[in-house]
PDB file of C-alpha atoms in Angstrom:
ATOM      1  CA  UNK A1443       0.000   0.000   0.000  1.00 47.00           C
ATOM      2  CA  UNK A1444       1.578   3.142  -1.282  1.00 50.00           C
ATOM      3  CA  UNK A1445       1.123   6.168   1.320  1.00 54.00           C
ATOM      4  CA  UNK A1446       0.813  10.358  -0.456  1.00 82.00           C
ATOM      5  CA  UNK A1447       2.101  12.570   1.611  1.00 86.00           C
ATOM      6  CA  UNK A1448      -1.054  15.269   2.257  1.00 87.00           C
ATOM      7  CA  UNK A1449       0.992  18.455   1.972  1.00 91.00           C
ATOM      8  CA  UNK A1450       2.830  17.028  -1.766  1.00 91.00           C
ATOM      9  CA  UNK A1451      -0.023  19.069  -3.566  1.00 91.00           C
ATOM     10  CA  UNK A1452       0.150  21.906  -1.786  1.00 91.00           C
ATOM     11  CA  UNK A1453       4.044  21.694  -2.155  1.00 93.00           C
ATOM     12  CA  UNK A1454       3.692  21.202  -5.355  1.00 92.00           C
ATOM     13  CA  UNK A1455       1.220  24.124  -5.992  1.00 93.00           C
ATOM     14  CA  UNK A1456       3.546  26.419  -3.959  1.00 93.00           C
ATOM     15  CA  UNK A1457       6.193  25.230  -5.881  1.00 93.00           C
ATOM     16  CA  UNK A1458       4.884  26.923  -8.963  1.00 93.00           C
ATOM     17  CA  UNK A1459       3.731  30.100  -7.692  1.00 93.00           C
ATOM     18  CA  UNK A1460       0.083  29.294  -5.655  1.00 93.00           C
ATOM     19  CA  UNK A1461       0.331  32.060  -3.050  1.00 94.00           C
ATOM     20  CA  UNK A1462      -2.604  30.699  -1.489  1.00 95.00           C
ATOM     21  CA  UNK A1463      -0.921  27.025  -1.646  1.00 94.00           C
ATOM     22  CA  UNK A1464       2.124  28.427  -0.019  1.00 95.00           C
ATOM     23  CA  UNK A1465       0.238  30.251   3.142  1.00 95.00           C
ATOM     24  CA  UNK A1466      -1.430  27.132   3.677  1.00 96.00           C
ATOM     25  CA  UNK A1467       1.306  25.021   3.575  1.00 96.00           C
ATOM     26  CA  UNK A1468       3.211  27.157   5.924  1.00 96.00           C
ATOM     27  CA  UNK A1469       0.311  27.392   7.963  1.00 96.00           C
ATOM     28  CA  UNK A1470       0.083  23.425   7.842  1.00 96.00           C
ATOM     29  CA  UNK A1471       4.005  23.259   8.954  1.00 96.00           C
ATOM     30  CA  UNK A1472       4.070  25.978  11.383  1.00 95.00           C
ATOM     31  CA  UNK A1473       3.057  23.853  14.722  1.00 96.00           C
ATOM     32  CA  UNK A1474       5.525  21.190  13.469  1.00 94.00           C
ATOM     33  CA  UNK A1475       8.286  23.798  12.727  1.00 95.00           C
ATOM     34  CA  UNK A1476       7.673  25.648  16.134  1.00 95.00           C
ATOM     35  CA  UNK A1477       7.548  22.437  17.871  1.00 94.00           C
ATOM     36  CA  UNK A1478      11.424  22.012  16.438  1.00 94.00           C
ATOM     37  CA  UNK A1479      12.530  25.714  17.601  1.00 94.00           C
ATOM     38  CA  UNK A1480      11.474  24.303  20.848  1.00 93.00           C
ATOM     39  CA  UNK A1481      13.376  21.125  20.801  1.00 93.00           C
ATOM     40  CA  UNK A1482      16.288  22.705  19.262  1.00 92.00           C
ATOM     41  CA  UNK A1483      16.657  26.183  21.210  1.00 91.00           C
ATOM     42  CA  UNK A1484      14.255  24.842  24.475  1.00 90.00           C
ATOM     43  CA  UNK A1485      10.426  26.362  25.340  1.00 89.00           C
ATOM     44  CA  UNK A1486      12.229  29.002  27.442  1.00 91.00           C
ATOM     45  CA  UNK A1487      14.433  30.325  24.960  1.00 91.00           C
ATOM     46  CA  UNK A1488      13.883  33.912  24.242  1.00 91.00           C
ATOM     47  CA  UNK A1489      14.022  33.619  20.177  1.00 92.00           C
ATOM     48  CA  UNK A1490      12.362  30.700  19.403  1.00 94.00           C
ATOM     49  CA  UNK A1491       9.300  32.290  18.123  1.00 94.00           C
ATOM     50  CA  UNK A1492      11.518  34.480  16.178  1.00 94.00           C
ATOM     51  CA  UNK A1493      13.420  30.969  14.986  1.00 94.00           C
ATOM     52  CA  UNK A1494      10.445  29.333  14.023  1.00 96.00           C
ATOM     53  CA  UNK A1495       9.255  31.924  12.035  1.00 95.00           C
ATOM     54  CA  UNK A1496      12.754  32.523  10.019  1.00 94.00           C
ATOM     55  CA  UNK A1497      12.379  28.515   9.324  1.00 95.00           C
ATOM     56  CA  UNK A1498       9.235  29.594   7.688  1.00 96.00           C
ATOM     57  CA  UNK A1499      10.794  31.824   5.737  1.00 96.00           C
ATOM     58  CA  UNK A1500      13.428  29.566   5.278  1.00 96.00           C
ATOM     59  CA  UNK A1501      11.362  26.932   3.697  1.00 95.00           C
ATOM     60  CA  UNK A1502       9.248  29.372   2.025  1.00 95.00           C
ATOM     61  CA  UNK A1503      12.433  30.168   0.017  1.00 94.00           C
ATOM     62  CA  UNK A1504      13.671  26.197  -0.662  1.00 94.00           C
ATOM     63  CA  UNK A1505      10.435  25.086  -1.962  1.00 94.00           C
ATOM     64  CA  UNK A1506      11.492  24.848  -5.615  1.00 90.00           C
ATOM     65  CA  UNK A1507      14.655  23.229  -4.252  1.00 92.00           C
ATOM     66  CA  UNK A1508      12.156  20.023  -2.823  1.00 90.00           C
ATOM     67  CA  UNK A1509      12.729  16.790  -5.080  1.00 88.00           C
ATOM     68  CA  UNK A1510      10.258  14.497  -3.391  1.00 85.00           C
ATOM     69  CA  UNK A1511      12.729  12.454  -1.843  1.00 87.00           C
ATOM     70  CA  UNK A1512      11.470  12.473   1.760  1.00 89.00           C
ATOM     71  CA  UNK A1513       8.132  14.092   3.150  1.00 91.00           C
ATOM     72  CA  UNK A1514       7.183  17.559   3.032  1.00 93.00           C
ATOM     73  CA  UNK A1515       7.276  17.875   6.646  1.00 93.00           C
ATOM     74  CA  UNK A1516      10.846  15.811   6.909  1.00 93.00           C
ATOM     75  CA  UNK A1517      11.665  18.594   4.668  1.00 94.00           C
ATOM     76  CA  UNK A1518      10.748  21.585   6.394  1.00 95.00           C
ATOM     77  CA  UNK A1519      11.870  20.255   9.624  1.00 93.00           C
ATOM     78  CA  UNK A1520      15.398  19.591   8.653  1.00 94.00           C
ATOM     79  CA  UNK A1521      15.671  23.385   7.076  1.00 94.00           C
ATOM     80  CA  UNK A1522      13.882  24.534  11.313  1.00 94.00           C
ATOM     81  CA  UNK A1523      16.892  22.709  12.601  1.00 94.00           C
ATOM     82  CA  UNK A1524      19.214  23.772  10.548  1.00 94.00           C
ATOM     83  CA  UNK A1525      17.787  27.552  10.985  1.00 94.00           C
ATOM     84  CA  UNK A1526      17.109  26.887  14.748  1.00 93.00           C
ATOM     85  CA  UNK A1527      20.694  26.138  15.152  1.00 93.00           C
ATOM     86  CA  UNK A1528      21.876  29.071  13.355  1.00 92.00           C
ATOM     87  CA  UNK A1529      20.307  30.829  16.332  1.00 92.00           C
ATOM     88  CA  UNK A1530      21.631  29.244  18.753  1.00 90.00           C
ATOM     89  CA  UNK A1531      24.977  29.753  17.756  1.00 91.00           C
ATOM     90  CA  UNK A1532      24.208  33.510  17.165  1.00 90.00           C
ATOM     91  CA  UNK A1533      22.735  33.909  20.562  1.00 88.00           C
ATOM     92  CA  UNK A1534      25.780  32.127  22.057  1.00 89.00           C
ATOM     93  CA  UNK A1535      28.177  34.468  20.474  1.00 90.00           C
ATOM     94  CA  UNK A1536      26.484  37.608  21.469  1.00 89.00           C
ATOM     95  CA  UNK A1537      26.332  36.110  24.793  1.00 88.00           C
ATOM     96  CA  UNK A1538      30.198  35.857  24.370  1.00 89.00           C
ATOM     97  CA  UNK A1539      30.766  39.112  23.260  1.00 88.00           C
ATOM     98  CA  UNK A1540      28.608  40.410  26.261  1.00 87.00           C
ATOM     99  CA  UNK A1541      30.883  38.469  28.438  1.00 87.00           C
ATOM    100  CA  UNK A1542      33.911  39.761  26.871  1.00 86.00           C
ATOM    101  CA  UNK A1543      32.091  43.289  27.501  1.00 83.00           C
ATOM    102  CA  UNK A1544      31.683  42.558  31.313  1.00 84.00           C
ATOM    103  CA  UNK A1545      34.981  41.598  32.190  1.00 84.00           C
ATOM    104  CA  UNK A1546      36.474  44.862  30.488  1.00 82.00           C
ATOM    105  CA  UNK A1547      37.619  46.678  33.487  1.00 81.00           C
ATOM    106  CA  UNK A1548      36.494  50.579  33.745  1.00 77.00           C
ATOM    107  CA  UNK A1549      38.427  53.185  33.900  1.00 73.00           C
ATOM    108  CA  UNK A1550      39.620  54.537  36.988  1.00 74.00           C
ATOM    109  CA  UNK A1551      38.088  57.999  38.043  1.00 72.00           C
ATOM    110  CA  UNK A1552      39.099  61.166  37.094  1.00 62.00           C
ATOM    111  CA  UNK A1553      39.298  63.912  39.284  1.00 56.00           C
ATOM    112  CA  UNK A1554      37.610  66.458  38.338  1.00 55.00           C
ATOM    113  CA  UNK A1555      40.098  69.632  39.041  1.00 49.00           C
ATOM    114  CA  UNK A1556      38.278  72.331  36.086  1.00 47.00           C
ATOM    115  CA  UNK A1557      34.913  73.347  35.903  1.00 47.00           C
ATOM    116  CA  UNK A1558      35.055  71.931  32.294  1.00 45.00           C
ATOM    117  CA  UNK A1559      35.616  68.309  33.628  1.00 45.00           C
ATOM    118  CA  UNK A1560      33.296  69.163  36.579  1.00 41.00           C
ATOM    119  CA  UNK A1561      30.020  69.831  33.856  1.00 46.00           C
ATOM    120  CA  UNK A1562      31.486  66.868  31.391  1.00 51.00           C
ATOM    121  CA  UNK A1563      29.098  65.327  29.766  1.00 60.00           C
ATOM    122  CA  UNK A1564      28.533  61.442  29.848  1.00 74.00           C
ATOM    123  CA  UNK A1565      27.383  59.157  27.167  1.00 79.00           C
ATOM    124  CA  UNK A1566      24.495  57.173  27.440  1.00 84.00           C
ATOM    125  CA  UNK A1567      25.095  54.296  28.311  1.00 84.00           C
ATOM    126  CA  UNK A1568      23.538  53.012  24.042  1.00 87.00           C
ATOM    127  CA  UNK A1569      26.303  55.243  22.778  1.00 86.00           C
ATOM    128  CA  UNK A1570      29.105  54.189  25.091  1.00 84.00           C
ATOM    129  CA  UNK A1571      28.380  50.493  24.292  1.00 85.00           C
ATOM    130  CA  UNK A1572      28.276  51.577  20.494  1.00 89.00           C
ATOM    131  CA  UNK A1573      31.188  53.515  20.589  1.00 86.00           C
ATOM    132  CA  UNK A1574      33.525  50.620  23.002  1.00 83.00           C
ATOM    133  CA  UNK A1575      32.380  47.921  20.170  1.00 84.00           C
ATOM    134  CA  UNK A1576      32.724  50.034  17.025  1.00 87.00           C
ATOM    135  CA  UNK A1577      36.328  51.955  17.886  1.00 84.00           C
ATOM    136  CA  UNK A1578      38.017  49.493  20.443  1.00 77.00           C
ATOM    137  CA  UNK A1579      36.927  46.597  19.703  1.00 80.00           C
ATOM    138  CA  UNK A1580      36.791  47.208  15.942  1.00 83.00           C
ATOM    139  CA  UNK A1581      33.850  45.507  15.348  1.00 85.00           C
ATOM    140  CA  UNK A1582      32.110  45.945  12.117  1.00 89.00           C
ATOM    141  CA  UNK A1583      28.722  48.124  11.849  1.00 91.00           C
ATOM    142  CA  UNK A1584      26.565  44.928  11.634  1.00 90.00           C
ATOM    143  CA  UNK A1585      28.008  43.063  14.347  1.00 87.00           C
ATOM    144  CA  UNK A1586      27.925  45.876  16.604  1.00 88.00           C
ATOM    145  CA  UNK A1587      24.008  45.849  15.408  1.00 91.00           C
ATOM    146  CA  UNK A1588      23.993  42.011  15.843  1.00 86.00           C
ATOM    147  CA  UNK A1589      25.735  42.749  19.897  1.00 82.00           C
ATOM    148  CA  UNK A1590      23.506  45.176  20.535  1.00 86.00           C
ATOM    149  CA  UNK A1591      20.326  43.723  19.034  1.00 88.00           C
ATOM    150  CA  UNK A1592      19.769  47.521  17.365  1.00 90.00           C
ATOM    151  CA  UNK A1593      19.164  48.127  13.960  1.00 93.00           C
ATOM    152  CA  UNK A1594      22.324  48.885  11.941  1.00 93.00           C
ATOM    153  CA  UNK A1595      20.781  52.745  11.210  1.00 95.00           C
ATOM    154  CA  UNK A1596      20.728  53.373  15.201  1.00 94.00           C
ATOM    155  CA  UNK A1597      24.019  51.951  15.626  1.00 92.00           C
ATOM    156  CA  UNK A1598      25.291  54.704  12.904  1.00 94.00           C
ATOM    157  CA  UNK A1599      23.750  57.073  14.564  1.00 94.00           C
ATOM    158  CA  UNK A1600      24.774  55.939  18.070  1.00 92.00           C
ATOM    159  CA  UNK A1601      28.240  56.522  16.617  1.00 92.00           C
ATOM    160  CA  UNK A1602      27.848  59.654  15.223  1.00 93.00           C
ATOM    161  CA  UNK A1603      26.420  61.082  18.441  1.00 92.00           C
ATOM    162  CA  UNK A1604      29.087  59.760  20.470  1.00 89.00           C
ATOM    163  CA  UNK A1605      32.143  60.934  18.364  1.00 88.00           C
ATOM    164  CA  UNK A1606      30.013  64.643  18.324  1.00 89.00           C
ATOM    165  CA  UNK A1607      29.840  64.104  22.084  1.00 86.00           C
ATOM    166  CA  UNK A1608      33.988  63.250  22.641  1.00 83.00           C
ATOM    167  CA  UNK A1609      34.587  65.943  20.136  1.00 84.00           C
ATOM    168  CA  UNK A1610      32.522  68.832  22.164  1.00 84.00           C
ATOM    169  CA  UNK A1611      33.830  67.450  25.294  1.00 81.00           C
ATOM    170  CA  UNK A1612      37.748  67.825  24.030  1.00 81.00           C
ATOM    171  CA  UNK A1613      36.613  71.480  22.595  1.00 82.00           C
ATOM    172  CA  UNK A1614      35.745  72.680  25.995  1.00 81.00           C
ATOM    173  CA  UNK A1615      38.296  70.824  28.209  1.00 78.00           C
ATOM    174  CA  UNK A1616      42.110  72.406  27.076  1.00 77.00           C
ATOM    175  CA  UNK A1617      43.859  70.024  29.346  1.00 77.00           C
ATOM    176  CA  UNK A1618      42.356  67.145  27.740  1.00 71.00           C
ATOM    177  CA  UNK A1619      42.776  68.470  24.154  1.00 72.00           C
ATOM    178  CA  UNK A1620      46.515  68.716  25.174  1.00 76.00           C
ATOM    179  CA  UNK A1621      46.797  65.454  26.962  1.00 72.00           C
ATOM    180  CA  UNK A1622      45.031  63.395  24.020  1.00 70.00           C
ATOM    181  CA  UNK A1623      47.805  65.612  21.758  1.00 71.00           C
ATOM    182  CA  UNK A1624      50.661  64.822  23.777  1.00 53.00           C
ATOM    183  CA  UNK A1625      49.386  60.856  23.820  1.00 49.00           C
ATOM    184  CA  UNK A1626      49.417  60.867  19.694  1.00 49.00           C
TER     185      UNK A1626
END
């Protein structure tokens, strides 16, 4: 006895350009593909809503790419695992760099001996995390955006406020102008 799969014609119909076919196949594979961002990332992990709904897009992209050679679901599942553990490894190296972050000792304090480093301005703390990654660390714009889970037009913009921040700050302090010339 020769078993169809039930989601093969709606696959199929996807496949050549049903829009109605593909939203209810991804509607048909959604519990299954959530049910694998769960296994995969664990019920309690922050993204795996997010996961399971990139595997959707995921699969939503690789349907002309299915050959029939396993089920539809089999299909969909192994791109949600593959996808799910994409995110996992992403969280775990933003969790890294957040580490790495932590154990950065501050600076000490510096006494402030002119009115001009008595009314100093400080960075939020957004910019001064944007700043730390971009300059020090020399991380690129989108993994600063990827650390700091901000889009990559507020981390530009972070930076730009920062540096115009540093810069007024050196304009109106004459002893750090000369100490920051003396240091280059």
């Amino acid at each position: 006895v020769e078993v169809t799969d039930p989601l093969a014609r709606l696959m199929s119909e996807a496949a050549s350009g049903d829009r109605v076919a593909l939203s209810r196949l991804l509607r048909a594979l959604g519990p299954q593909v959530l049910r694998v961002a769960r296994g995969v990332l664990g019920s309690s992990h922050p993204e795996v809503e997010d996961a399971a709904q990139e595997s959707l897009v995921a699969i939503a992209g690789a349907i002309g790419s299915f050959r029939g050679e396993c089920s539809v679901k089999h299909f969909a599942c192994r791109i949600a695992a593959r996808k799910c553990v994409a995110v996992r490894r992403r969280a775990k190296a933003r969790d890294e760099r957040r580490r790495e972050l932590a154990s950065i000792p501050p600076p000490p304090p510096a006494a402030p001996t002119t009115p001009a480093r008595i009314r100093r301005e400080t960075l939020p703390e957004e910019q001064a995390e944007t700043l730390v990654l971009r300059v020090v660390m020399g991380f690129s714009l989108a993994e600063v955006a990827e650390a700091t889970d901000a889009p990559i037009n507020t981390v530009r913009s972070r930076v730009r406020l920062s540096k115009e921040a540093l810069r007024r700050r050196i304009e109106e302090d004459p002893a750090l102008a000369e100490t920051l010339e003396v240091g280059t």
